[in-house]
XYZ file of C-alpha atoms in Angstrom:
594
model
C 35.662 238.593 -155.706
C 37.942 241.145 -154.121
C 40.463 241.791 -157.008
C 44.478 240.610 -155.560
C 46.442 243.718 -156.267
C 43.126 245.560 -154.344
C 43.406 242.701 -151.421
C 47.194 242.724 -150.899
C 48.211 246.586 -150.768
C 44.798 247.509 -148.831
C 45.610 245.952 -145.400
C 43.593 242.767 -145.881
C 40.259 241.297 -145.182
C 40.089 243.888 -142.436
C 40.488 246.722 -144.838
C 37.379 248.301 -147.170
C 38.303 248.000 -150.377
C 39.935 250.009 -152.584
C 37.833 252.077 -155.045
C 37.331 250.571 -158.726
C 40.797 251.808 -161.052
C 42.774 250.771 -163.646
C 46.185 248.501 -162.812
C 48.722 251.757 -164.301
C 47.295 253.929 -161.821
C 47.238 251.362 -159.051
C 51.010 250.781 -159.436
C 51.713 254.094 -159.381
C 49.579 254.555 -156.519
C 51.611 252.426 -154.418
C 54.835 253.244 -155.691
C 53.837 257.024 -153.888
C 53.514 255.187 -150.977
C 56.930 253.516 -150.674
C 59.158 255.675 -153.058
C 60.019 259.283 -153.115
C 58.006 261.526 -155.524
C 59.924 262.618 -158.379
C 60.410 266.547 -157.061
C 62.525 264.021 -154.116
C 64.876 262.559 -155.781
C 65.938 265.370 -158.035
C 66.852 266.349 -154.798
C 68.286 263.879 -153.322
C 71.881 264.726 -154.748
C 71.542 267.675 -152.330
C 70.358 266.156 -149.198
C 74.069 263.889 -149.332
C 77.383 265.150 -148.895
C 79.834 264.767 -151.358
C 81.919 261.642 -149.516
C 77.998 259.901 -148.963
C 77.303 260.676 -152.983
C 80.701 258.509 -153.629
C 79.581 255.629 -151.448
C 76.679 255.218 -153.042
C 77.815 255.581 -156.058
C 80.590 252.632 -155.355
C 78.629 250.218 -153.601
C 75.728 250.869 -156.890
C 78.677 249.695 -158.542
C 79.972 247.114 -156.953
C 76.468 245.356 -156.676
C 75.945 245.935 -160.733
C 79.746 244.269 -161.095
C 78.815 241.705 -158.585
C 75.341 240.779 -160.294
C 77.281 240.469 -163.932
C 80.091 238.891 -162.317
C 77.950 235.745 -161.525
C 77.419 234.757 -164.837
C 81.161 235.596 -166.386
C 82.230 233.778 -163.653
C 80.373 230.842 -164.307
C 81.069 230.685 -167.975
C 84.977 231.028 -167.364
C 85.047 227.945 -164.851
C 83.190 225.954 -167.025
C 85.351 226.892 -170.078
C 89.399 227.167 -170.894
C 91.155 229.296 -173.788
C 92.524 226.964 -176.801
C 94.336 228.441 -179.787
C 92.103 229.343 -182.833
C 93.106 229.460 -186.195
C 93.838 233.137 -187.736
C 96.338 236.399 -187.798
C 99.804 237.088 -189.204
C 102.664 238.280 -188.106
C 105.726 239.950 -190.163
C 109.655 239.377 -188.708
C 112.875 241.303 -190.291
C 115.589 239.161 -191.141
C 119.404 240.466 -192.224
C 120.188 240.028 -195.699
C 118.064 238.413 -199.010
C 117.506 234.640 -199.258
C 119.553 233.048 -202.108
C 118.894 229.380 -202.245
C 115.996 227.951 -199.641
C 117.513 224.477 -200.210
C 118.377 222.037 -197.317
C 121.517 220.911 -199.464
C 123.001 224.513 -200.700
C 121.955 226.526 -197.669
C 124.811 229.531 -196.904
C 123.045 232.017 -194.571
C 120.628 232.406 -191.887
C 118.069 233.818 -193.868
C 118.136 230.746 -196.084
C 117.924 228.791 -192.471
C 115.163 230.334 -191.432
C 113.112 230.081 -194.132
C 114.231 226.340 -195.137
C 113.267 225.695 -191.573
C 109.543 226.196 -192.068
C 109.458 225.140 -195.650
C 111.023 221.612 -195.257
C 111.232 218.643 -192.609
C 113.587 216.013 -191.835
C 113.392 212.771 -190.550
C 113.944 214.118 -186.995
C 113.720 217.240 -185.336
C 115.270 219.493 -181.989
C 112.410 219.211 -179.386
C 113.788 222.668 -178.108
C 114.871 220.988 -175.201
C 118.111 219.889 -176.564
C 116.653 216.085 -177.551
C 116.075 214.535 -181.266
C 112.643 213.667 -181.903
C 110.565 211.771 -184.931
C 109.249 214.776 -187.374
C 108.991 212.890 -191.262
C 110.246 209.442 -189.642
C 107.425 207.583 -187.191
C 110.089 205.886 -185.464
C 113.720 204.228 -186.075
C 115.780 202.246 -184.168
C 119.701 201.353 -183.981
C 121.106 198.383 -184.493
C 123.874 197.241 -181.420
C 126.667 197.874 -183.789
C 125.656 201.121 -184.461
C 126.411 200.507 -188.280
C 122.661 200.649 -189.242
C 119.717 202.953 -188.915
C 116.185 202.162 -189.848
C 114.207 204.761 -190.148
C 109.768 203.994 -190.644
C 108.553 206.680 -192.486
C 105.076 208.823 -191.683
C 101.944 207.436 -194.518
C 100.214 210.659 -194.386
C 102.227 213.022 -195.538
C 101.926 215.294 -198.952
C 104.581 217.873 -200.740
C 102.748 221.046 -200.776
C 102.022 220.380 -204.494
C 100.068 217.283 -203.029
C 101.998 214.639 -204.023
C 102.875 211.526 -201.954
C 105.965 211.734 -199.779
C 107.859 208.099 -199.398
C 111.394 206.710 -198.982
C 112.944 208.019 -202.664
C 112.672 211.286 -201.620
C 114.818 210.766 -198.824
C 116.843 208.416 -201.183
C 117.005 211.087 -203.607
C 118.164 214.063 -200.758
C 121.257 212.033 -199.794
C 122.543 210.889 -203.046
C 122.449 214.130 -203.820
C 124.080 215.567 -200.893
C 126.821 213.199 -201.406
C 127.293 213.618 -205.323
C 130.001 216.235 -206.138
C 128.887 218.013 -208.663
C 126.559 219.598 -206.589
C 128.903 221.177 -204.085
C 126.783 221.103 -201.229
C 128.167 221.514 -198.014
C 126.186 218.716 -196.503
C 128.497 216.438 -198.712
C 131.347 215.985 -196.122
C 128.360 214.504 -193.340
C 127.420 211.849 -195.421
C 130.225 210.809 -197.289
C 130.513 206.955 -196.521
C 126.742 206.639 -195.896
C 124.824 203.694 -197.998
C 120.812 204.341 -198.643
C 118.579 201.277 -198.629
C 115.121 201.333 -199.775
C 113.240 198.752 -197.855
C 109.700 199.822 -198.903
C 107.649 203.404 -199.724
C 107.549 203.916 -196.098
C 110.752 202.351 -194.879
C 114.861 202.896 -194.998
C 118.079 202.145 -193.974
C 121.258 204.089 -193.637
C 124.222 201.679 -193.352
C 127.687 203.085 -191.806
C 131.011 202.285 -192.558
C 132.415 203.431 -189.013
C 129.777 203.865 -185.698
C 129.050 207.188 -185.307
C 127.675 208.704 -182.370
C 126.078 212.206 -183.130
C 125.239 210.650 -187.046
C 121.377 211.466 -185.652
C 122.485 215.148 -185.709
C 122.770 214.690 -189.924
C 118.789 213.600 -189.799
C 117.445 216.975 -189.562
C 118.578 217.222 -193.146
C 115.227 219.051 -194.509
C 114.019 216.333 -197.585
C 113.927 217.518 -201.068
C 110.877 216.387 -203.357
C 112.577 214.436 -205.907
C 109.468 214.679 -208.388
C 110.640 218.381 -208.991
C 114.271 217.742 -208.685
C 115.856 214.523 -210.520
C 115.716 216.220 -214.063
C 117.545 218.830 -212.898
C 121.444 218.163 -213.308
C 123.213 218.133 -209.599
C 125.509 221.229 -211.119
C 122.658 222.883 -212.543
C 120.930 223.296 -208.846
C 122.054 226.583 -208.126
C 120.287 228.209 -211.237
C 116.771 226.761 -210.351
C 113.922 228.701 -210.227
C 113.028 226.568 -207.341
C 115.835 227.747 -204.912
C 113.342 230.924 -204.116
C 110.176 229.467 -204.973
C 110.552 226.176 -202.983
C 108.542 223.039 -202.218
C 108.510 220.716 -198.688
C 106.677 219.448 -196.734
C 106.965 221.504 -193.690
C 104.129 223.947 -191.924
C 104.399 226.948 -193.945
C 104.488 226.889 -198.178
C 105.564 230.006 -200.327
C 103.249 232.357 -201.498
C 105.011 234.675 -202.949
C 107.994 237.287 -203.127
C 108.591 241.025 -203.937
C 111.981 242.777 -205.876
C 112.330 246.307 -206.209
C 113.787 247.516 -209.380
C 117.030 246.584 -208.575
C 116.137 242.610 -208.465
C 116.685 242.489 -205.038
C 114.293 240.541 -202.779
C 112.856 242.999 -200.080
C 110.052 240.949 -198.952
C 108.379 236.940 -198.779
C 105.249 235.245 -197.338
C 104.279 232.040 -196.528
C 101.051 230.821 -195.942
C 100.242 228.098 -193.419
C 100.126 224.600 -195.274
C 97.009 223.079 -194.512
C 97.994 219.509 -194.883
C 100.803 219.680 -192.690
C 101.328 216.104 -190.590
C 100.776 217.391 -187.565
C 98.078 219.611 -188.255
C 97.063 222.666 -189.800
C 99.478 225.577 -188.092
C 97.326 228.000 -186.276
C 98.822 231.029 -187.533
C 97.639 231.852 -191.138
C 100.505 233.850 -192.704
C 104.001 234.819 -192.048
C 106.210 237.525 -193.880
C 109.609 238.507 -193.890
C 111.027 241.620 -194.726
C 114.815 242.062 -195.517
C 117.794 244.585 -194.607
C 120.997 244.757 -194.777
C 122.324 245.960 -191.777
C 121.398 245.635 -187.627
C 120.318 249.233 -188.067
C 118.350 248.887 -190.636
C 116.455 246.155 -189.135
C 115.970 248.003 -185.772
C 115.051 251.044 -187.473
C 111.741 249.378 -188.851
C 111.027 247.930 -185.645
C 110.884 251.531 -183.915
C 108.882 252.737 -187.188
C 106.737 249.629 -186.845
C 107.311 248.018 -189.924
C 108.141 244.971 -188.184
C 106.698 242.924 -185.249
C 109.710 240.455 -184.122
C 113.251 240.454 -185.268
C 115.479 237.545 -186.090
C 117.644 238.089 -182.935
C 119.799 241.147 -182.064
C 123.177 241.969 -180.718
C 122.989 242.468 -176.815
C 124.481 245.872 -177.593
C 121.502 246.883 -179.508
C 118.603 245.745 -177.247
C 118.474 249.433 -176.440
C 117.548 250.984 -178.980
C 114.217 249.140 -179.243
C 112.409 252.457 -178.925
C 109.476 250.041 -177.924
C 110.527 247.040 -176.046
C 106.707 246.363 -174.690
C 105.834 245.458 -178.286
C 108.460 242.814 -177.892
C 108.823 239.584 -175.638
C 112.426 239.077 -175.193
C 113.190 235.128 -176.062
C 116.966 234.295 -174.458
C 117.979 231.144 -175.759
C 120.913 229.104 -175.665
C 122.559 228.001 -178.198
C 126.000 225.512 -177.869
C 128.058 228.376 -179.216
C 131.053 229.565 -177.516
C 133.640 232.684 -178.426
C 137.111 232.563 -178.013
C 140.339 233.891 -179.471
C 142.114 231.293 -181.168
C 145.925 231.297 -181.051
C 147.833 230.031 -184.467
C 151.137 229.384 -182.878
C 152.562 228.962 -186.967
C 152.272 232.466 -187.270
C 153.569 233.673 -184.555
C 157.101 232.674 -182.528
C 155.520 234.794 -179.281
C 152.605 232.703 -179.281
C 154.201 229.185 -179.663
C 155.558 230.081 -175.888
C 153.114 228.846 -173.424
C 154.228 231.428 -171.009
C 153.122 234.268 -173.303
C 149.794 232.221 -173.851
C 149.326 232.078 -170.034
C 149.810 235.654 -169.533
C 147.690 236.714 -172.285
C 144.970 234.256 -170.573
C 145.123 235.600 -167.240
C 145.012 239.368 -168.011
C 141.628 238.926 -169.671
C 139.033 240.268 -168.159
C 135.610 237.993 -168.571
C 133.580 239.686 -165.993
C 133.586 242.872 -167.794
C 133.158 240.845 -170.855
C 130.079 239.285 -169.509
C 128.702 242.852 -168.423
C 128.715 244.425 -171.269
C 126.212 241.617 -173.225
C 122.971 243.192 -171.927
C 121.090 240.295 -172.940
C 123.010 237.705 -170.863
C 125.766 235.101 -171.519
C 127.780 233.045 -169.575
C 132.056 232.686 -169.114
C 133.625 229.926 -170.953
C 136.170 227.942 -170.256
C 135.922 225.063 -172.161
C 135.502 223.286 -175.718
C 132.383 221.256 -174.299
C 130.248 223.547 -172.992
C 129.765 221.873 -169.598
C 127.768 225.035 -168.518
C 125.043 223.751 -171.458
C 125.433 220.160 -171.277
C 125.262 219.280 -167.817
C 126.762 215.393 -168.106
C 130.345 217.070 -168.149
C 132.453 218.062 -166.133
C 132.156 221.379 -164.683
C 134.710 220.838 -162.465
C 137.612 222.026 -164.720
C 141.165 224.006 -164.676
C 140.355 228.010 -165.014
C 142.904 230.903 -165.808
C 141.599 233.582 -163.519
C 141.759 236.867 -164.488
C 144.680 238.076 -162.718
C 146.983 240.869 -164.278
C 149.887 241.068 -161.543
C 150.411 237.174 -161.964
C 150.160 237.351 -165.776
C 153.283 240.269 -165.770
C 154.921 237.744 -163.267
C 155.120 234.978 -165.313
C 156.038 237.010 -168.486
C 158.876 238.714 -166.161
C 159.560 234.859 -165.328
C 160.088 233.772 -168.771
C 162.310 237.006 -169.804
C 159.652 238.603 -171.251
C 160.534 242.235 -170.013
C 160.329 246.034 -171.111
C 163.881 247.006 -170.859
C 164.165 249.912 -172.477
C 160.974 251.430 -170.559
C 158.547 251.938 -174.258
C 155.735 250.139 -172.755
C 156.570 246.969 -175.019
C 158.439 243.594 -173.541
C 161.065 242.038 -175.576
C 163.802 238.734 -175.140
C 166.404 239.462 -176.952
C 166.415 241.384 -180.193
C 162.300 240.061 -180.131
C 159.756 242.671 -179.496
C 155.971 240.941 -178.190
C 153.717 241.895 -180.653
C 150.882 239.879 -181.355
C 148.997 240.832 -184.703
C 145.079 239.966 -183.747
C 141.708 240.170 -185.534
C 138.577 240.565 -185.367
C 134.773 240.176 -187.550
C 133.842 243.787 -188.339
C 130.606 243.781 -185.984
C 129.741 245.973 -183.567
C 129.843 243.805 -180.380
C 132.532 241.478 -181.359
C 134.632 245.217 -182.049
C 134.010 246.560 -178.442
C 135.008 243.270 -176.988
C 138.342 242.812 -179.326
C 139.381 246.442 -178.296
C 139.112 245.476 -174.157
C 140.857 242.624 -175.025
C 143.486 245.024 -176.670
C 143.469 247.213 -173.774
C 144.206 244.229 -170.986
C 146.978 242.381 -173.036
C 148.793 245.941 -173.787
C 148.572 246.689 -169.993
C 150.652 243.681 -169.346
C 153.140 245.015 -171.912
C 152.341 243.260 -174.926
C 151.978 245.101 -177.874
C 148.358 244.345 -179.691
C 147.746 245.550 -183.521
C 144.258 244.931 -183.775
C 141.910 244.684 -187.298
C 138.682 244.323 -187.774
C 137.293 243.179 -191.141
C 134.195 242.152 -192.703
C 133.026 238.802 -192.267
C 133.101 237.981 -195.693
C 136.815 239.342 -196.439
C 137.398 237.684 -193.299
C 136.733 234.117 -194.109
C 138.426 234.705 -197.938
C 141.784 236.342 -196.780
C 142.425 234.852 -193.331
C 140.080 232.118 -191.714
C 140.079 229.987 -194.993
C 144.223 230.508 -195.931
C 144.785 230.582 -191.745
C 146.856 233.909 -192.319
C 146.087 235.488 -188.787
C 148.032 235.139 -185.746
C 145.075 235.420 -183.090
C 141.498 235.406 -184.245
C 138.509 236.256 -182.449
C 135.971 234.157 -183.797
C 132.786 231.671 -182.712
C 132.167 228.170 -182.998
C 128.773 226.410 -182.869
C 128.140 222.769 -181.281
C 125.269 220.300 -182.335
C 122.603 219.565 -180.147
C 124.350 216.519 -179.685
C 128.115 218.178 -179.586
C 130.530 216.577 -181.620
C 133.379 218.737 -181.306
C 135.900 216.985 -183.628
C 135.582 219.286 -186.733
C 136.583 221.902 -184.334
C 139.769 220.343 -182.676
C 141.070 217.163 -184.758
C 144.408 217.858 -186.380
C 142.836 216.362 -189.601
C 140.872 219.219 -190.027
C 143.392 222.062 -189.676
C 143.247 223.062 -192.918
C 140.266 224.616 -194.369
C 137.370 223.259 -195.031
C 138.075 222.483 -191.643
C 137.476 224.286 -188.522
C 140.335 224.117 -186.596
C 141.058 227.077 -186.297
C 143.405 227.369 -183.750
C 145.522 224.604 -185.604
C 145.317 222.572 -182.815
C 147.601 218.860 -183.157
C 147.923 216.522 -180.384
C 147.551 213.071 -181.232
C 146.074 211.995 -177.529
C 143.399 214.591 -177.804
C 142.855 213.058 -181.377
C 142.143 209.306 -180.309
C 139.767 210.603 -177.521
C 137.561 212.964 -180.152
C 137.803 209.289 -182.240
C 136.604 206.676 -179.923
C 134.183 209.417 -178.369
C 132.838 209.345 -182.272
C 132.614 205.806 -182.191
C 131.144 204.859 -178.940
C 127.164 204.435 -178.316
C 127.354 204.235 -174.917
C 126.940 207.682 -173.961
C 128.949 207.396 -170.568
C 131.731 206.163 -172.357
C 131.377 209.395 -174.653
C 131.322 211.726 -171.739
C 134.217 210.059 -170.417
C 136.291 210.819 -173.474
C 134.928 214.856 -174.294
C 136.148 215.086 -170.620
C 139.610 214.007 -171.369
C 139.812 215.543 -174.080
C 138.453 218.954 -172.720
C 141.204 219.076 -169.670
C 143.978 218.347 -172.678
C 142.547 221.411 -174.343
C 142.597 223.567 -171.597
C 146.132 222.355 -170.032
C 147.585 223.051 -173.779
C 146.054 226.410 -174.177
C 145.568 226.255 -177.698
C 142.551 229.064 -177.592
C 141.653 231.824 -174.690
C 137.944 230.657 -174.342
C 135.602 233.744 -173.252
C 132.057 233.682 -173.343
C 128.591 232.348 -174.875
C 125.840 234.580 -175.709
C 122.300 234.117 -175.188
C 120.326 233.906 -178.361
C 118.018 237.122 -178.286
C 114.603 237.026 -180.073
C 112.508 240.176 -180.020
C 109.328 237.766 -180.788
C 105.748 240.197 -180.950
C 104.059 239.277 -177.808
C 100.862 238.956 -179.947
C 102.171 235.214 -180.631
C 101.553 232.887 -177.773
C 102.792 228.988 -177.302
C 106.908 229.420 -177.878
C 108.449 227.340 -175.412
C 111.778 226.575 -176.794
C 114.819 225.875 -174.490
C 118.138 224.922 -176.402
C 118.518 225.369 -180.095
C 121.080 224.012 -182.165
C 120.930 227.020 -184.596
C 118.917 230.201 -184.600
C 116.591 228.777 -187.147
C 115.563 226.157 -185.007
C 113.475 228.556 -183.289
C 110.548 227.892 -185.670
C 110.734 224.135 -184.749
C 107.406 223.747 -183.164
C 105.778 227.345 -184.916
C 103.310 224.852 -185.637
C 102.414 225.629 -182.362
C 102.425 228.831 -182.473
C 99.202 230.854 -182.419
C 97.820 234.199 -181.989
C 94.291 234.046 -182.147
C 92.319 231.736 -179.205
C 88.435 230.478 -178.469
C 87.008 229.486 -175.248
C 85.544 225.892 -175.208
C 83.744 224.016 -172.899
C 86.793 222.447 -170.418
């Protein structure tokens, strides 16, 4: 039988066949034939030009991509990227922690890293709402004197005990007992605890209360660790650094340097979280004392995100692509507040007009890089969109504000530059926190009141000496300062003449008793309608009184490593909220079948 390689490549039937040879030399035989001889192609670069080398060279390359590109193709349209479990990042935070406590907590860095250690019974969504987190559900009775909260069954302390209602029991009776000094105290003062069962409680009111659901992010304390501990001992426990919760992340551990001070902490991700093991397996912070310190390690790359930045110093990120730039808002507004006790100049509305209308808040608003938005209200109507927007404004306008201080008699008669009334000189004593953006912005504010001829001696002190010698003894005559809202704004610690005097934040000693039964029955009221209705009110009393010069609210900035994927926070109620869902969070990720 004629042999098939002999049949096919010798013409046929027709064809004599082929002499007897081995299969290697066939092939090669009739390779010959249709290919080139080797002494050819070496050649062949040659015989083409150099444009007819390059197409052939690009469509050999686009057939070769188009031949692997079926199968990657195919795999990605049958699969989808999920997050994976895996990597670390490390964030710089300003100043040490001292007590990671939900009930003693004094600065941000203690926010921060209570935030991931502990949970309440509700949580920010990062869309401005209140959510379940260690509660499954509650509900409100129609009086709004009761809240019953059903607690979560599956939920362990990170030493891997149960967690059930007397831990929350525990949290608030301590909050409210005195010898602890916690600044929670004053939010639930009044409030009665009722154990129903391990996995259910009530908190009975004496008063409704509106925004009380802003008090039940109160992180919960494990009361197996904490009841022998005396309330006035708290402060000294070993367990204000090394803490315990029940939140994503658990400590691992901490570094001093020979000075005591803490200069660095990690967590580790708590794999028997409630929601599920966090993605991310590690987190540490590293501490410094100063913006510039902070930003320095960033450039030098000791750092990968930062806990938010001044708008001034977004700059000198020597390497912003490193960085995704997180702008947040946050219900905080700036303004300078005007204590008309101190001052006879200020107690004249006229004077408070012009000062109000020769401010500038367009330039203000340029010079925050990272974005902010004028202010011109208590509420925050820019943030919350249910009020009013639709409100009274004192446009900048320098000619009119000299106009109404020539009006009122305010005048520079003897041609130094300064307007008096009478034997009275204007001069307005005004400070200022010691930080570089709130300094630039208190010396333009200097520079348009002194244009209209009022004489501005302007200070700026550290924060600290700041809230001892001034804020807390209301010793200044204007103060530029910030206020922050909840989530669910409440503005009555701010503006009630009840809280005037310090611990109170009324700082611009504010006293009108219509504006106080509006912040009241806006307390009071459930029907949310009924509270916008009020804060409206009361905001166009504000504004027609002129207690404060409202300016501006910044943007929260976070420098966040754009290695971490899966933030998609909106609205915070504090910076430290921004770790709300870093369960979430995730930096590694798998393809799986879709």
């Amino acid at each position: 039988m004629v042999d098939d390689l002999e049949f096919l490549y010798s013409g046929g039937l027709n064809q004599k066949p082929l002499k007897k040879e081995g299969l290697g030399r066939k092939i090669k035989n009739f390779l010959k034939k249709f290919l080139p001889d080797e002494k050819k192609l070496k050649y062949l670069p040659k015989l083409l030009s150099k444009k007819e080398r390059l197409v052939v060279m690009g469509l050999s390359s686009v057939i070769i991509f188009s031949i692997l590109a079926i199968p990657i193709g195919y795999y990605f349209s049958i699969t989808e990227a999920r997050p994976d479990f895996g990597g670390s990042f490390t964030e710089g935070l300003i100043g040490e922690p001292r007590f990671i406590n939900p009930l003693l907590l004094q600065t941000d860095t203690d926010r921060d890293l209570s935030q991931l250690i502990y949970s309440g019974l509700l949580k920010n969504d990062g869309k401005g709402n209140f959510i379940p987190d260690l509660a499954e559900n509650f509900t409100v009775s129609e009086d709004g004197l009761t809240y019953r909260f059903n607690l979560r069954k599956n939920v362990q302390w990170h030493t891997g005990k149960i967690f059930s209602a007397d831990d929350v029991i525990f949290t608030v009776k301590t909050a409210q007992n005195q010898e602890c000094s916690s600044p929670q105290r004053i939010t639930w003062q009044g409030v009665e605890t009722v154990k129903i069962n391990d996995w259910a409680i009530e908190f009975k009111l004496k008063n409704p209360y509106a925004q009380f659901v802003n008090n039940l992010t109160l992180g919960i304390m494990p009361s197996h660790l904490w009841q022998e501990i005396k309330p006035a001992n708290f402060v000294l426990s070993e367990l204000n650094l090394k803490p315990v919760g029940t939140g994503p992340y658990k400590f691992f551990k901490l570094r001093k340097d020979g000075n005591g001070r803490i200069t660095s902490y990690e967590l580790v991700a708590n794999e028997s979280y409630y929601l599920g093991k966090p993605y991310i397996e590690s987190i540490k912070f590293k501490f410094y004392s100063t913006e510039e310190d902070l930003i320095q390690s960033f450039n030098l790359s000791g750092i990968d995100s930062l806990n938010g930045i001044s708008s001034t110093n977004v700059k000198e990120l020597r390497f912003p692509g490193k960085v995704r730039l997180q702008r947040l808002k946050i219900p905080r507004y700036f303004a300078v507040f005007l204590n008309q006790n101190q001052s006879d100049a200020l107690s004249d509305k006229n004077v408070r007009l012009a000062l109000a209308h020769s401010v500038n808040k367009d330039r203000i608003i340029e010079s925050i890089s990272g974005g902010g938005f004028k202010v011109d209200s208590p509420i925050l109507p820019e943030i919350f969109a249910d009020f009013d927007g639709n409100i009274k404004r004192y446009d900048y306008n320098p000619e009119f504000a000299k106009q109404i201080l020539d009006n009122s008699q305010w005048q520079d008669k003897d041609g130094d530059g300064i307007r008096e009334k009478g034997d009275k000189k204007l001069e307005i004593q005004f400070v200022a926190p010691q930080r570089k953006e709130l300094t630039t912005i208190g010396e333009r504010l200097k520079n348009d009141w002194q244009s209209i001829g009022i004489k501005i001696e302007m200070t700026s002190i550290p924060v600290v000496e700041l809230q001892q010698d001034y804020i807390q003894p209301r010793t200044y005559q204007m103060l530029l300062f910030g206020e922050v809202l909840n989530v669910e704004p409440d503005p009555f610690s701010f503006w009630h003449s009840s809280q005037k005097k310090d611990p109170g934040l009324n700082l611009a000693l504010y006293d009108n008793q219509g504006a106080d039964k509006l912040l009241e029955e806006a307390r009071q009221s459930l029907n949310k309608r009924v509270r916008v209705n009020r804060y409206n009110d009361f905001q166009n009393l504000v504004i027609e009184d002129l207690p404060s010069i409202f300016l501006y609210s910044p943007l929260y900035l976070y420098p966040q490593t754009k290695k971490i994927k899966g933030f998609e926070d909106e609205l915070l109620g504090l910076p430290s909220e921004r770790f709300i869902n870093v369960n979430k969070w995730h930096i590694k990720t798998q393809r799986v079948r879709k």
